[in-house]
Coordinates of C-alpha atoms and ligand atoms in Angstrom, one line a residue:
X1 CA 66.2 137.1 128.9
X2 CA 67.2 140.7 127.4
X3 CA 69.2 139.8 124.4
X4 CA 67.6 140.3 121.1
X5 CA 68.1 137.0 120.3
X6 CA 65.6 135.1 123.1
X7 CA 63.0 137.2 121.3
X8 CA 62.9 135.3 118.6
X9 CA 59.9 132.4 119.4
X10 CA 61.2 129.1 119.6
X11 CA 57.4 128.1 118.1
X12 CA 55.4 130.7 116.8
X13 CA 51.9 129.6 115.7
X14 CA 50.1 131.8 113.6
X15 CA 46.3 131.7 112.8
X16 CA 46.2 128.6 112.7
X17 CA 42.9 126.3 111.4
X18 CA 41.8 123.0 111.3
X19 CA 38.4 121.1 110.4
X20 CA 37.5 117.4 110.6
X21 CA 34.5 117.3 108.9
X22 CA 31.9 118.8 111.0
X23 CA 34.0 119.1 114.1
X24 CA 36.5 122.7 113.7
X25 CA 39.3 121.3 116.1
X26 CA 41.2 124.4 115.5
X27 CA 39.9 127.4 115.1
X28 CA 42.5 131.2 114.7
X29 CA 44.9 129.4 117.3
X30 CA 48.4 131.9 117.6
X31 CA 50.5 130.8 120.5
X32 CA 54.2 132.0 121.0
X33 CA 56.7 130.2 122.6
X34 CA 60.2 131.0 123.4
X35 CA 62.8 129.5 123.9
X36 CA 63.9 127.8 126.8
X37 CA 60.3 127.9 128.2
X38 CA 58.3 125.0 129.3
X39 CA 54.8 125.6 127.8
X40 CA 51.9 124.2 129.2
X41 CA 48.8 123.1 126.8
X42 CA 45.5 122.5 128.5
X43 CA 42.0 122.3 128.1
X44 CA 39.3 119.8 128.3
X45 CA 38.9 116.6 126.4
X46 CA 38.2 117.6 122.4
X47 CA 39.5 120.9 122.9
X48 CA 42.1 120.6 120.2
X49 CA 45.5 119.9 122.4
X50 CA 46.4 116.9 120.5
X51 CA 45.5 118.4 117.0
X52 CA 47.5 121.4 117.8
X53 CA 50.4 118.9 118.4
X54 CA 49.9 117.7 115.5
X55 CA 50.5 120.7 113.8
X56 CA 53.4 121.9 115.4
X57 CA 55.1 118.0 114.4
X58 CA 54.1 118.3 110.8
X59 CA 52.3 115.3 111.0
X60 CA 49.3 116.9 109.6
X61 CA 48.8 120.1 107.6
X62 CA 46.7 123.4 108.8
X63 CA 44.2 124.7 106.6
X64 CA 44.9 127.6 107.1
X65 CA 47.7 129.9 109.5
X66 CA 51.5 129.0 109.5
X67 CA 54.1 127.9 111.4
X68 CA 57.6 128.8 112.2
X69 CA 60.6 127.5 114.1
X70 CA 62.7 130.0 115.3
X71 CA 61.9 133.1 113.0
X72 CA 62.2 130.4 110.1
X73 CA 59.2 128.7 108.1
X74 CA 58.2 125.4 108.5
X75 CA 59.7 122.8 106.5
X76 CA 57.2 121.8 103.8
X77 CA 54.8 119.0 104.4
X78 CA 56.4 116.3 102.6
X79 CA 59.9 117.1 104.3
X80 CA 59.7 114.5 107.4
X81 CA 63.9 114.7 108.0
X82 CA 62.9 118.6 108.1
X83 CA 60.2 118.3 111.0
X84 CA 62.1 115.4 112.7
X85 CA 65.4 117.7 113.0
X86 CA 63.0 120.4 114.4
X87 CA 60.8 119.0 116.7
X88 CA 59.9 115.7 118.3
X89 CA 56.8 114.5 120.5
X90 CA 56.6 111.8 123.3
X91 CA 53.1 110.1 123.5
X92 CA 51.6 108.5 126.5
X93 CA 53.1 105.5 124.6
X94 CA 55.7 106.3 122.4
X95 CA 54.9 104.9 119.0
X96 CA 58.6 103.2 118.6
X97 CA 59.5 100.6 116.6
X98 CA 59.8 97.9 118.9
X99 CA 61.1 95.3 117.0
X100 CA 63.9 96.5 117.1
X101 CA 66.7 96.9 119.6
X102 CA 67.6 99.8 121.7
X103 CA 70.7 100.8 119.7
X104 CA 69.2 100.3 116.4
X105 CA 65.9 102.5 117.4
X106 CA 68.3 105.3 118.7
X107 CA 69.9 105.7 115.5
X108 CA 66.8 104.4 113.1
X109 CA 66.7 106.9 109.8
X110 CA 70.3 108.0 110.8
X111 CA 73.1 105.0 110.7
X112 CA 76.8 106.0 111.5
X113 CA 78.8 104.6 108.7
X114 CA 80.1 105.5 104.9
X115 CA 77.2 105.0 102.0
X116 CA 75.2 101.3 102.5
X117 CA 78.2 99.9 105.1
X118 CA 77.0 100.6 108.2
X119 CA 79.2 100.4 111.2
X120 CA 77.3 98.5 113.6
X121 CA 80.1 99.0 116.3
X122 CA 80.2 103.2 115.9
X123 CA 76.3 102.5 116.4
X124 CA 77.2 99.9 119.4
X125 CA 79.3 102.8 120.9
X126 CA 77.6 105.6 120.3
X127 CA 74.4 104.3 122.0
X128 CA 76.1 103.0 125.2
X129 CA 77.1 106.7 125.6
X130 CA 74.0 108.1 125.3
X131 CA 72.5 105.4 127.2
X132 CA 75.2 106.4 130.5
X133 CA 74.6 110.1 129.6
X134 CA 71.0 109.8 130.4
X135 CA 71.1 107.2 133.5
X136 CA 69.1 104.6 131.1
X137 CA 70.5 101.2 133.1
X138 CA 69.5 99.0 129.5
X139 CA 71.8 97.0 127.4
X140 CA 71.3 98.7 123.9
X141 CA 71.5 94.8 122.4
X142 CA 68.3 94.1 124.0
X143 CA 64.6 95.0 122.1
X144 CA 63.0 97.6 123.0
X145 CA 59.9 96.2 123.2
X146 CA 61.2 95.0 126.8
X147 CA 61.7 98.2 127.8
X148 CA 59.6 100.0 130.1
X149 CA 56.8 102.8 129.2
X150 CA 59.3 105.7 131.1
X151 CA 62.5 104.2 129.4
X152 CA 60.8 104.6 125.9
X153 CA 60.1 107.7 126.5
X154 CA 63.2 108.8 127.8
X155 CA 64.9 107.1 124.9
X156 CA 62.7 109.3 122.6
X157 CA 63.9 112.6 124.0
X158 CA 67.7 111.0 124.0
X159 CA 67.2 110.2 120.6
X160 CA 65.7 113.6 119.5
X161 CA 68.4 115.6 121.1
X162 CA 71.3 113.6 120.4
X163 CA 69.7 114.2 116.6
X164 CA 69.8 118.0 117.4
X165 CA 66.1 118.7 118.2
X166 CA 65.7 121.8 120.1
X167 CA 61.9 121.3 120.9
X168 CA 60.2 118.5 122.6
X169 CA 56.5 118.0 122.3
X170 CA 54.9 116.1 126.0
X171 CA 51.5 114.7 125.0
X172 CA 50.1 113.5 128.6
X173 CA 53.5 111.6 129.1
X174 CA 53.0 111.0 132.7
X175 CA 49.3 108.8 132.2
X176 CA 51.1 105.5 132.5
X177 CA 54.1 106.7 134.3
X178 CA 54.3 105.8 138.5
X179 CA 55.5 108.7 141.2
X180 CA 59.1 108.4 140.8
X181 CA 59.1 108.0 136.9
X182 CA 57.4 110.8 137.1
X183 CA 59.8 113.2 139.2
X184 CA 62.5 111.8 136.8
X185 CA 60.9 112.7 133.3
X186 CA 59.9 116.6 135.0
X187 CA 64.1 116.3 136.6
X188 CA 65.2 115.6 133.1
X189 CA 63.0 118.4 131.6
X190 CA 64.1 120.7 133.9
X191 CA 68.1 120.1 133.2
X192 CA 67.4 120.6 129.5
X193 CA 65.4 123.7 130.0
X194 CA 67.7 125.4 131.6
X195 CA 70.1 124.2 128.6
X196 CA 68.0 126.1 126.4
X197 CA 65.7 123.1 125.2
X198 CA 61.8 124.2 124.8
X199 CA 59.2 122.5 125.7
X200 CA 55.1 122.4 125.3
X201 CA 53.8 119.9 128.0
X202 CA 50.1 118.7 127.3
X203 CA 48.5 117.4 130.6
X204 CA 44.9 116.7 132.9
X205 CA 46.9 117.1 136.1
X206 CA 47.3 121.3 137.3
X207 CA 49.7 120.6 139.6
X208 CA 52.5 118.7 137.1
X209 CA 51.6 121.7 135.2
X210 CA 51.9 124.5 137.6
X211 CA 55.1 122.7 138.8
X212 CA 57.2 122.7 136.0
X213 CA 55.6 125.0 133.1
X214 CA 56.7 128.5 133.0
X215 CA 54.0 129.8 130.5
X216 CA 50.4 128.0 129.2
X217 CA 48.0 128.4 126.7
X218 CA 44.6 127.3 127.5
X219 CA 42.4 126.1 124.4
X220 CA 38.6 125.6 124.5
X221 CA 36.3 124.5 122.0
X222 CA 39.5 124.4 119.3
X223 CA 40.0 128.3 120.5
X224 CA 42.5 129.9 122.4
X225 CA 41.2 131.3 125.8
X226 CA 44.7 132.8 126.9
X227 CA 48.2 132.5 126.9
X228 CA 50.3 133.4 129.3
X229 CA 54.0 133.6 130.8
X230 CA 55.5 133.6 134.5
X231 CA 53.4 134.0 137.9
X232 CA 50.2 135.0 135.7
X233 CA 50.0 131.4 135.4
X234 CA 48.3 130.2 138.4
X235 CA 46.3 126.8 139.3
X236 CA 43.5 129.0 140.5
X237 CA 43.3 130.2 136.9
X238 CA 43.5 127.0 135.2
X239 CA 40.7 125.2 136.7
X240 CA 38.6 128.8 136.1
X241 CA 39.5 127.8 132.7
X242 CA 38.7 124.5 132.2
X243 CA 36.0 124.2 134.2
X244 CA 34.2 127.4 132.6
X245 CA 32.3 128.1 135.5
X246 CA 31.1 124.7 136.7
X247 CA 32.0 124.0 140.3
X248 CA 34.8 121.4 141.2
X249 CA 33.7 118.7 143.4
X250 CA 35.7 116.6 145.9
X251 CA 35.1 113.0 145.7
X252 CA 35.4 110.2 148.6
X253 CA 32.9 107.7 148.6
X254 CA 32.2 106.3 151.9
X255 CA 31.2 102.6 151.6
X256 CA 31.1 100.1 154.2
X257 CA 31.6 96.0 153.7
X258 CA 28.3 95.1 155.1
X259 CA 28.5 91.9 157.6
X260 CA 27.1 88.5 157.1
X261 CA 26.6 89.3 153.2
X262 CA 28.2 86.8 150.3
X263 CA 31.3 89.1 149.4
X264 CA 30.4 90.0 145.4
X265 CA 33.7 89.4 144.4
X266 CA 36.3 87.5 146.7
X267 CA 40.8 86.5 146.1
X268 CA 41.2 83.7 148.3
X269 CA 45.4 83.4 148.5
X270 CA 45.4 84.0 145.2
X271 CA 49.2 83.6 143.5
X272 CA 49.6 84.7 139.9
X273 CA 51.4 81.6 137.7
X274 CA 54.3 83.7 136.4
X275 CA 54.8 85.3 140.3
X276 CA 53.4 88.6 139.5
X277 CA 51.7 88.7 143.2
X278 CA 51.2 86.0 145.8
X279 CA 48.7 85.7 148.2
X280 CA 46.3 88.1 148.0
X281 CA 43.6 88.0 149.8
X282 CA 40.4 90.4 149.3
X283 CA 36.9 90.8 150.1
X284 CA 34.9 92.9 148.6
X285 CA 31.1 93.7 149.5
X286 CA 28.1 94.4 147.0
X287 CA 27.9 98.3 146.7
X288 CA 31.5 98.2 148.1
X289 CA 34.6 100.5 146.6
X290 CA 38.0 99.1 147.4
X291 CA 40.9 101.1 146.1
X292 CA 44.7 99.6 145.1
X293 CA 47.8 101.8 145.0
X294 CA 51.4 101.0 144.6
X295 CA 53.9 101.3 142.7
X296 CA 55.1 100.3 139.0
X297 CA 55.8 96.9 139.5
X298 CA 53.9 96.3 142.5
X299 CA 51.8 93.8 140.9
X300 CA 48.4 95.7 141.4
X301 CA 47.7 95.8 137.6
X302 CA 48.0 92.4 137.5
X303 CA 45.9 91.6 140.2
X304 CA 43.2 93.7 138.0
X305 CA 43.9 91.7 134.6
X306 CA 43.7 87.9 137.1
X307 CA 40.1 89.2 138.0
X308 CA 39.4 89.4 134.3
X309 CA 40.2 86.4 133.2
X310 CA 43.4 87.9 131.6
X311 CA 46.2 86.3 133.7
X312 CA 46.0 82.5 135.3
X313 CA 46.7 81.9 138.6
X314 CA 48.9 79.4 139.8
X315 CA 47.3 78.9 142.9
X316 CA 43.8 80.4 145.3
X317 CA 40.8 81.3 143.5
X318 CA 39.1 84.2 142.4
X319 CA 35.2 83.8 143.6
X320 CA 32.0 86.0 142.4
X321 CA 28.8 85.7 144.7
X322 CA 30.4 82.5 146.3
X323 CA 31.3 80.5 143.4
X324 CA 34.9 80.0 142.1
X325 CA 35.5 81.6 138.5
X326 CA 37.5 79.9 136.3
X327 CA 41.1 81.4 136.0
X328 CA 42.7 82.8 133.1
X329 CA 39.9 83.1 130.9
X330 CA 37.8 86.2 130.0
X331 CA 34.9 84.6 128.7
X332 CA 34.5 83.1 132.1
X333 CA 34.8 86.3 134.2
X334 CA 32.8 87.7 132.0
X335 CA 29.6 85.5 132.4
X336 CA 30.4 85.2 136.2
X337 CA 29.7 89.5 135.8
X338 CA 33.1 91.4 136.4
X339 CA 33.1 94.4 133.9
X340 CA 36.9 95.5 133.4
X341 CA 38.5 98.8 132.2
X342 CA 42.4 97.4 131.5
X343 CA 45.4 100.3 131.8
X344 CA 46.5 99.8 128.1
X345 CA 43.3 101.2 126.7
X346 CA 44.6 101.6 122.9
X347 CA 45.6 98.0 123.1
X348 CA 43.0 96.2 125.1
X349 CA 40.3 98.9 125.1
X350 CA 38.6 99.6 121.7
X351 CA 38.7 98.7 118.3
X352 CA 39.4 102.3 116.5
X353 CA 37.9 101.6 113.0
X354 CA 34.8 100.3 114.6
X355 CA 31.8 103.3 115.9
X356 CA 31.5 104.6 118.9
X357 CA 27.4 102.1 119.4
X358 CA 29.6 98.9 117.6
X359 CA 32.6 99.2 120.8
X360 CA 30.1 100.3 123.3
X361 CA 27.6 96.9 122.3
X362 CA 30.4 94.8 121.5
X363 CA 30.2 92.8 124.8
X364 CA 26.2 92.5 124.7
X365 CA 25.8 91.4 121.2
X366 CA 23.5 88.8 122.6
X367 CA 21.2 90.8 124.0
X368 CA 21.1 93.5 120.7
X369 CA 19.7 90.1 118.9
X370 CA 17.2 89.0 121.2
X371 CA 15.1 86.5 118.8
X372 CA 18.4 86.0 116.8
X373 CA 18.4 88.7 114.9
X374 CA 20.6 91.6 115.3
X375 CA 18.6 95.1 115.8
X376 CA 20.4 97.9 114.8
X377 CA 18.0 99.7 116.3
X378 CA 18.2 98.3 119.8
X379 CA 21.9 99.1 119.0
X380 CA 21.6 102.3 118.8
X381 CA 19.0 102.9 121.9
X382 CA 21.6 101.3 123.9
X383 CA 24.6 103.5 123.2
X384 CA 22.7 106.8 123.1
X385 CA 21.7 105.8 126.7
X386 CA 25.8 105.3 127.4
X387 CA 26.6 107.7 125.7
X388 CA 24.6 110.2 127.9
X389 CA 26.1 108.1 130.8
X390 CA 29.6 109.2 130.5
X391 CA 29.4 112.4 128.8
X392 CA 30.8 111.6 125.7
X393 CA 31.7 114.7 123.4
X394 CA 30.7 114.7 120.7
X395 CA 27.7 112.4 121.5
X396 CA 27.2 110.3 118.2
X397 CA 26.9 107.1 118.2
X398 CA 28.3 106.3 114.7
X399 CA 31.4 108.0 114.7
X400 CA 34.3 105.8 114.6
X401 CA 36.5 105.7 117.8
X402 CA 39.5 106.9 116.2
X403 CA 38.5 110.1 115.5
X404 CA 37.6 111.0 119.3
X405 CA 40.1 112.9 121.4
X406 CA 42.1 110.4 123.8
X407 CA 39.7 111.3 127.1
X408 CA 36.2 110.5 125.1
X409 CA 37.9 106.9 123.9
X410 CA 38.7 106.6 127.4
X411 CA 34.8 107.3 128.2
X412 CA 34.1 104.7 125.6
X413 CA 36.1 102.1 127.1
X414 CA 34.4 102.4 130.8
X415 CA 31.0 102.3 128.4
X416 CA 31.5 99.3 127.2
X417 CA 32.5 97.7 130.8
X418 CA 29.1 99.0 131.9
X419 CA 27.4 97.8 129.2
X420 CA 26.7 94.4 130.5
X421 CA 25.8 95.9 133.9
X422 CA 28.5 94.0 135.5
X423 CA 27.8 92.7 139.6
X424 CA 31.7 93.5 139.6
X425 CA 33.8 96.2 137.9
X426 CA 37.6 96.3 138.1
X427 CA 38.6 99.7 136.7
X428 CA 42.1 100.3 135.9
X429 CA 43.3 104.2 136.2
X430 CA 39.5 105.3 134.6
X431 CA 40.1 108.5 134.6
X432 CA 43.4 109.0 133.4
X433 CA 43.3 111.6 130.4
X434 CA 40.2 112.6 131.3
X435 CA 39.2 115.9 132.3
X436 CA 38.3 117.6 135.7
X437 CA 34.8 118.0 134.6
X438 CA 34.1 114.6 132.9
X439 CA 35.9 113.4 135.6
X440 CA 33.0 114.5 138.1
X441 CA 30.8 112.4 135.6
X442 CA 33.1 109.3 135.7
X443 CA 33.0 109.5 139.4
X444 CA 29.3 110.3 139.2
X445 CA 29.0 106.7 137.5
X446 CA 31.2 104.8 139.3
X447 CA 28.5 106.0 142.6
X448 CA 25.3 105.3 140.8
X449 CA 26.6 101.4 139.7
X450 CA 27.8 101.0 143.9
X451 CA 24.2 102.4 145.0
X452 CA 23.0 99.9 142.5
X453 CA 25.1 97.3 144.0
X454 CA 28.0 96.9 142.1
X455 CA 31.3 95.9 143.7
X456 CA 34.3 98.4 142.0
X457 CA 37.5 97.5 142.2
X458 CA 39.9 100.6 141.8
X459 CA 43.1 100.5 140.8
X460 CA 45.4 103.5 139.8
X461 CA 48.7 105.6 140.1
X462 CA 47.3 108.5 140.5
X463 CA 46.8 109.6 144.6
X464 CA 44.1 111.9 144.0
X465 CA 42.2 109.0 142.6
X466 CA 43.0 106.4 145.4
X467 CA 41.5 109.2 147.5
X468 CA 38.2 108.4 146.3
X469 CA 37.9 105.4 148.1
X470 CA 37.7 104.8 152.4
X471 CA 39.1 101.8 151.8
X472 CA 42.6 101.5 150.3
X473 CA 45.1 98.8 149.9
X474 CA 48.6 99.5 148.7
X475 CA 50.7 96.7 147.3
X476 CA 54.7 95.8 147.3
X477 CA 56.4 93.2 145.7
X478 CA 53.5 91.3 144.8
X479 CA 52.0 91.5 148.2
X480 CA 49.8 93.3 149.9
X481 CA 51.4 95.4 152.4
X482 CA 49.1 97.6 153.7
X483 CA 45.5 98.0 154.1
X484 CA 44.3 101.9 155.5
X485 CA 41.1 102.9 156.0
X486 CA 40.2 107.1 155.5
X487 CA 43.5 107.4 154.8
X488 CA 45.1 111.1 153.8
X489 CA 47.2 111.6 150.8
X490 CA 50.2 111.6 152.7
X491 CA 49.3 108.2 154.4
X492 CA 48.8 106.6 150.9
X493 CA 52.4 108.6 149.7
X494 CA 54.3 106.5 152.8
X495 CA 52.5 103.5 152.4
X496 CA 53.4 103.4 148.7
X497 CA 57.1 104.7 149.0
X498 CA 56.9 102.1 151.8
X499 CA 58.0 104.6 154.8
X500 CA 55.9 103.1 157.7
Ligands
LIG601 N1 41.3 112.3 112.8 C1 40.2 112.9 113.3 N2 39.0 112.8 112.7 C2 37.9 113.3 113.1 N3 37.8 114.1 114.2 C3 39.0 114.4 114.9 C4 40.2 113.8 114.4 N4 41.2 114.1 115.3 C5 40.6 114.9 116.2 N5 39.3 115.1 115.9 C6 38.3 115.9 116.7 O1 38.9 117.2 117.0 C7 38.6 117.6 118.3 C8 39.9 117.9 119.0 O2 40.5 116.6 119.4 P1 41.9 116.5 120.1 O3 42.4 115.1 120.0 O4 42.9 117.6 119.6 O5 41.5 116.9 121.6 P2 42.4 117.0 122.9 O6 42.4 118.4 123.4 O7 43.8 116.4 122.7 O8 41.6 116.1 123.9 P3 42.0 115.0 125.1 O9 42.3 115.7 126.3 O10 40.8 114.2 125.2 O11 43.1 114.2 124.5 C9 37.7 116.5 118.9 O12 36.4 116.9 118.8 C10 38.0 115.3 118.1 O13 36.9 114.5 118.1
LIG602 MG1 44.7 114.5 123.3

């Protein structure tokens, strides 16, 4: 890039501040990015990546510091068709409007048509070629809302760009997203990179970031720690920086199903009613770690959300220390002990007006009120205790849940599953969005509740984290296809992808 032009930062963030009562998010933050780059934002949990989107998508205000788009200021505040034309941001679940159908959301806040007539077949038209243009194999008549996570996403960029966006905002895109979704969002990006469109890609996992980013700004503590461009950025680097100094730790739990011992939790041919797996069969020992990989679709999820009461099975039997649980219902799982962490943690996880003690407690409520009357104090005991357990930042009890960063309400979700100190725990992807070093304290957890017995369940997408485990089963269509034991990552890559 030599021309004079290129020069010009496609985002250029100056000085810029922001405080949330106590907690200064953002603190003298200037990044440059130009454009056609592909910027990677890291840092731990709470270090300010999500505010700093925020900033640069005008959906809040600095306090101080500006912003400009391409040598030109930022629209003004109130000026949402401004922002929107500028910039738009995909979220680990894009916040569409799912009521409505796919043509409709593509062209929301921007019918084709003359004054109030709208031309519902230019709009018909016009989203079936943006649909073929970007591979999207949906009918735009049908809702979005039955559209998968990597479809909405990829209907967000569409929509942006078709609208004449220019820079695309990744907030941890690829959480929820399987292997091969995966490789096709980082494709996609890098066809419209080399078309000129810019990028700033906020994610936990180095190597999607050392794969595709061409420059990356590290932020700690709401500061900047560096910024860089080209083969300065290096993964070696990048942990330095978010781990400041603490030592990364390989984890693989070696646990053993012992013998002649009641299995703590037990799927005897267990079919799901609606067909979403058939005849799994599992036994898992107290103290025992069973991992479950596959991919998006594969029905492993589900298995999770039958153990905890959320789905019914049509036939087989889901059994804790011998006896059958009822199916279906989570009331019942949860008196026979099975502690859950579900994959859709803003919808199933945590109420975000309630405080950090209320969603911890909320399961135990009976045992905060031991003579019948609730004891705030007990309350409070209880989630300092959990708090300490999974590291939250920061660690107070009474702030609500919304205002945490996305990686500490994760931390309160798995809080609240340990709470009732479960004899089973079914954790679904538990440390997705967290970071490398409150991941070591996740992990950390997960080994204390197996030495005390526990039998974990862990399910995930991520192949790093089916690592953990010596004991790893990999689902297909519903089925369990393969069970390996000390597999290597390439094993569990094979198995999944289903190359024998
Ligand atoms: N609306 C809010 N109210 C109060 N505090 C907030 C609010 N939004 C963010 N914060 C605080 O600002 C800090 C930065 O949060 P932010 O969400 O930007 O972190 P992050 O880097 O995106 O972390 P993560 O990796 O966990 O998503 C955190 O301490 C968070 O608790
Ligand atoms: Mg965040």
């Amino acid at each position: 890039m030599t021309t004079a032009t290129a020069t010009v930062p496609a985002i250029a963030i100056d000085r810029v501040s922001k405080t949330y009562g106590a907690t200064k998010a953002l603190q003298d933050v200037s990044v440059s990015i130009l454009p056609g780059q592909v910027h990677g934002l890291i840092g731990r949990n709470g270090a300010g990546k999500s505010t700093l989107l925020r900033m640069i998508t005008g959906l809040e205000t600095p306090d101080t510091g500006s912003l400009s788009f391409f040598g030109e200021e930022a629209p003004a505040a109130a000026d949402a068709k401004g922002w929107q034309q500028r910039v738009a941001c995909v979220y680990q679940r894009p916040s569409v409007f799912t009521n409505l159908t796919i043509a409709e959301n593509l062209f929301a806040g921007r019918l084709p048509g003359s004054g109030p007539k709208i031309s519902w077949r230019t709009m018909q038209s016009e989203a079936e070629r943006i649909l073929s243009e970007w591979r999207i194999d949906l009918d735009p008549r049908s809702l979005l809302s039955d559209a998968p996570i990597e479809e909405r996403q990829m209907l967000t960029i569409a929509k942006a760009l078709d609208a004449g966006t220019r820079i695309v905002l990744l907030d941890e895109p690829t959480v929820q997203l399987e292997g091969s979704a995966i490789r096709r969002l980082f494709d996609k990006v890098q066809e419209l990179q080399e078309a000129g469109v810019t990028f700033v890609f906020v994610s936990h996992f180095l190597r999607e970031v050392t794969a595709i980013c061409d420059s990356a700004s590290v932020l700690r503590d709401g500061k900047l720690l560096w910024s860089r461009t080209g083969d300065d950025v290096r993964s070696d680097d990048l942990v330095d920086a978010l781990l400041a100094g603490q030592e990364q730790r390989r984890h693989r739990v070696e646990t053993a199903a012992a013998s002649g011992v009641t299995p703590a939790l037990e799927l005897r041919g267990a079919t799901e009613k609606t067909g979403a797996f058939t005849d799994v069969n599992l036994r898992v020992a107290p103290g025992e770690l069973v991992a479950i990989g596959g991919v998006g679709g594969s029905g492993k999820y589900s298995v999770g959300e039958a153990i905890a009461g959320l789905r019914r099975l049509g036939s087989g039997a889901v059994v804790v220390n011998g006896d059958e649980v009822a199916s279906g219902k989570v009331k019942a799982s949860q008196k026979a002990g099975i502690g859950f962490v579900p994959a859709d943690r803003h919808k199933d996880g945590y109420v975000p007006q309630l405080s950090v003690a209320e969603n911890m407690t909320m399961g135990v409520m009976d045992r905060l009120a031991p003579a019948g009357f609730f004891s705030p104090r007990k309350q409070t005991e209880m989630s300092v205790k959990l708090i300490d357990d999974v590291a939250l930042v920061p660690p107070n009890p009474k702030l609500a849940v919304q205002g945490l960063s996305g990686g500490n309400q994760q931390k309160v979700v798995l809080a609240r599953a340990l709470a009732r100190d479960p004899r089973v725990l079914v954790l679904i992807s538990p440390t997705a969005g967290v970071d490398i070093a409150a991941k070591d304290a996740i992990y950390a957890l997960i080994l204390r509740a197996l030495a005390d017995g526990v039998a974990v369940v862990l399910i995930s997408d991520d192949v790093e984290e089916l690592l953990v485990s010596s004991r790893v089963l990999i689902m297909r269509e519903g089925r369990v296809a393969a069970e390996l034991a000390d597999p290597t990552e390439e094993d569990i890559v094979r198995a999944i992808e289903g190359l024998e």
